[in-house]
Amino acid sequence: MYVIRLGDGTLRVPRSLTTDDGRLIGNAYVEVAPGEPDYERWLAESITEEEDAERRRRWREGDDALEQAFLAFKAEQD
């Protein structure tokens, strides 16, 4: 998950909620507005929504090639 910078400057920062013994309960995004504590720290590593969409598109394209390679491997094993 990435820190996403929205058009109005608000940041969506990923957060995980865990139990006391470390088990994951869930993942979510918390919005941090300009001027709030930690905004500047998160801003440095943020990406835009467009950059996030482009990364997701590239991953999907990469997944297609990986899936084809797996299917070819699987066919050879039969």
Coordinates of N, CA and C in Angstrom, one line a residue:
M1 N 0.9 -1.2 0.0 CA 0.0 0.0 0.0 C 0.9 1.2 0.0
Y2 N 0.5 2.2 -0.7 CA 1.2 3.5 -0.9 C 0.5 4.6 -0.2
V3 N 1.3 5.7 0.1 CA 0.7 6.9 0.6 C 0.2 7.6 -0.7
I4 N -1.1 7.9 -0.8 CA -1.7 8.5 -2.0 C -2.0 9.9 -1.7
R5 N -1.6 10.8 -2.6 CA -1.8 12.3 -2.5 C -3.0 12.6 -3.4
L6 N -4.1 13.1 -2.8 CA -5.3 13.5 -3.5 C -5.1 14.9 -4.2
G7 N -6.0 15.2 -5.1 CA -5.9 16.5 -5.8 C -5.9 17.7 -4.9
D8 N -6.6 17.6 -3.7 CA -6.7 18.7 -2.8 C -5.5 18.8 -1.8
G9 N -4.6 17.8 -2.0 CA -3.4 17.8 -1.1 C -3.5 16.9 0.1
T10 N -4.7 16.4 0.3 CA -4.9 15.4 1.4 C -4.2 14.1 1.1
L11 N -3.6 13.5 2.1 CA -2.9 12.2 1.9 C -3.7 11.1 2.5
R12 N -3.7 10.0 1.8 CA -4.3 8.8 2.3 C -3.2 7.9 2.7
V13 N -3.1 7.7 4.0 CA -1.9 6.9 4.6 C -2.4 5.5 5.0
P14 N -1.7 4.5 4.6 CA -2.1 3.1 4.9 C -1.9 2.9 6.4
R15 N -2.8 2.2 7.0 CA -2.7 1.8 8.5 C -3.2 0.4 8.6
S16 N -2.5 -0.3 9.5 CA -3.0 -1.7 9.8 C -3.4 -1.7 11.3
L17 N -4.4 -2.5 11.5 CA -4.9 -2.7 12.9 C -4.6 -4.1 13.3
T18 N -3.9 -4.3 14.4 CA -3.5 -5.6 14.9 C -4.0 -5.8 16.3
T19 N -4.0 -7.1 16.7 CA -4.3 -7.4 18.1 C -3.1 -7.3 18.9
D20 N -3.2 -7.4 20.2 CA -2.1 -7.2 21.1 C -1.0 -8.3 20.8
D21 N -1.4 -9.5 20.3 CA -0.4 -10.5 20.0 C 0.1 -10.4 18.6
G22 N -0.2 -9.4 17.8 CA 0.3 -9.1 16.5 C -0.5 -9.7 15.3
R23 N -1.6 -10.3 15.6 CA -2.5 -10.8 14.5 C -3.1 -9.6 13.8
L24 N -3.1 -9.7 12.5 CA -3.7 -8.6 11.6 C -5.3 -8.7 11.7
I25 N -5.9 -7.5 12.0 CA -7.3 -7.4 12.0 C -7.8 -6.8 10.7
G26 N -7.1 -5.8 10.2 CA -7.4 -5.3 8.9 C -6.5 -4.1 8.5
N27 N -6.6 -3.8 7.2 CA -5.9 -2.7 6.6 C -6.8 -1.6 6.2
A28 N -6.4 -0.3 6.2 CA -7.3 0.8 5.8 C -6.4 2.0 5.5
Y29 N -7.0 3.0 5.0 CA -6.3 4.3 4.8 C -6.9 5.3 5.7
V30 N -6.0 6.1 6.3 CA -6.4 7.2 7.1 C -6.0 8.5 6.4
E31 N -6.9 9.5 6.3 CA -6.7 10.7 5.6 C -6.0 11.7 6.5
V32 N -4.9 12.3 6.0 CA -4.1 13.3 6.7 C -4.1 14.6 5.9
A33 N -4.6 15.7 6.4 CA -4.8 16.9 5.7 C -3.5 17.8 5.9
P34 N -3.3 18.7 4.9 CA -2.1 19.6 5.1 C -2.2 20.4 6.4
G35 N -1.1 20.5 7.1 CA -1.1 21.2 8.4 C -1.2 20.2 9.6
E36 N -1.7 19.0 9.4 CA -1.8 18.0 10.5 C -0.4 17.5 10.8
P37 N -0.3 16.9 12.1 CA 1.0 16.3 12.4 C 1.4 15.2 11.5
D38 N 2.6 15.0 11.1 CA 3.1 14.0 10.3 C 2.8 14.2 8.8
Y39 N 2.1 15.3 8.4 CA 1.8 15.5 7.0 C 3.1 15.6 6.2
E40 N 4.0 16.4 6.6 CA 5.3 16.6 5.8 C 6.0 15.3 5.7
R41 N 6.1 14.5 6.7 CA 6.8 13.3 6.7 C 6.2 12.3 5.6
W42 N 4.9 12.2 5.6 CA 4.2 11.4 4.6 C 4.2 11.9 3.2
L43 N 4.2 13.2 3.1 CA 4.2 13.9 1.8 C 5.4 13.5 0.9
A44 N 6.5 13.4 1.6 CA 7.8 13.1 0.8 C 7.7 11.7 0.1
E45 N 6.9 10.8 0.6 CA 6.9 9.5 0.0 C 5.5 9.2 -0.7
S46 N 4.7 10.2 -0.9 CA 3.4 10.0 -1.5 C 3.5 10.0 -3.0
I47 N 2.5 9.3 -3.6 CA 2.3 9.3 -5.1 C 0.9 9.8 -5.4
T48 N 0.7 10.3 -6.6 CA -0.6 10.8 -7.0 C -1.6 9.6 -7.3
E49 N -2.9 9.9 -7.4 CA -3.8 8.8 -7.7 C -3.5 8.3 -9.1
E50 N -3.1 9.2 -10.0 CA -2.7 8.8 -11.4 C -1.5 7.8 -11.4
E51 N -0.5 8.2 -10.6 CA 0.7 7.3 -10.5 C 0.3 5.9 -9.9
D52 N -0.6 5.9 -8.9 CA -1.1 4.7 -8.3 C -1.8 3.8 -9.4
A53 N -2.7 4.5 -10.2 CA -3.4 3.8 -11.2 C -2.5 3.2 -12.3
E54 N -1.4 4.0 -12.6 CA -0.4 3.5 -13.6 C 0.3 2.3 -13.1
R55 N 0.7 2.3 -11.8 CA 1.4 1.1 -11.2 C 0.5 -0.1 -11.2
R56 N -0.8 0.1 -10.9 CA -1.7 -1.0 -10.9 C -1.9 -1.6 -12.3
R57 N -1.9 -0.7 -13.3 CA -2.1 -1.2 -14.7 C -0.9 -2.0 -15.1
R58 N 0.3 -1.5 -14.7 CA 1.5 -2.3 -15.1 C 1.6 -3.6 -14.4
W59 N 1.1 -3.6 -13.1 CA 1.1 -4.9 -12.4 C 0.2 -5.9 -13.1
R60 N -1.0 -5.4 -13.5 CA -2.0 -6.3 -14.2 C -1.4 -6.8 -15.5
E61 N -0.7 -6.0 -16.2 CA 0.0 -6.4 -17.5 C 1.0 -7.5 -17.1
G62 N 1.8 -7.3 -16.1 CA 2.8 -8.2 -15.7 C 2.2 -9.5 -15.2
D63 N 1.0 -9.4 -14.6 CA 0.3 -10.6 -14.1 C -0.1 -11.5 -15.3
D64 N -0.5 -10.8 -16.4 CA -1.0 -11.6 -17.6 C 0.2 -12.4 -18.1
A65 N 1.4 -11.9 -18.2 CA 2.5 -12.6 -18.7 C 2.9 -13.8 -17.7
L66 N 2.8 -13.5 -16.5 CA 3.1 -14.5 -15.5 C 2.1 -15.7 -15.5
E67 N 0.8 -15.3 -15.7 CA -0.3 -16.3 -15.8 C -0.1 -17.2 -17.0
Q68 N 0.3 -16.6 -18.2 CA 0.5 -17.4 -19.4 C 1.7 -18.3 -19.2
A69 N 2.8 -17.9 -18.5 CA 3.9 -18.7 -18.3 C 3.5 -19.9 -17.4
F70 N 2.7 -19.6 -16.4 CA 2.3 -20.7 -15.5 C 1.4 -21.7 -16.2
L71 N 0.5 -21.2 -17.0 CA -0.4 -22.1 -17.8 C 0.4 -23.0 -18.7
A72 N 1.4 -22.4 -19.4 CA 2.3 -23.2 -20.2 C 3.0 -24.3 -19.4
F73 N 3.6 -23.9 -18.3 CA 4.2 -24.8 -17.4 C 3.3 -25.9 -17.0
K74 N 2.1 -25.6 -16.6 CA 1.1 -26.5 -16.1 C 0.7 -27.5 -17.2
A75 N 0.6 -27.0 -18.4 CA 0.3 -27.9 -19.6 C 1.4 -28.9 -19.8
E76 N 2.6 -28.5 -19.6 CA 3.8 -29.4 -19.8 C 3.8 -30.5 -18.8
Q77 N 3.2 -30.2 -17.6 CA 3.2 -31.2 -16.5 C 2.1 -32.2 -16.7
D78 N 1.1 -32.0 -17.5 CA 0.0 -32.9 -17.6 C 0.3 -34.1 -18.5

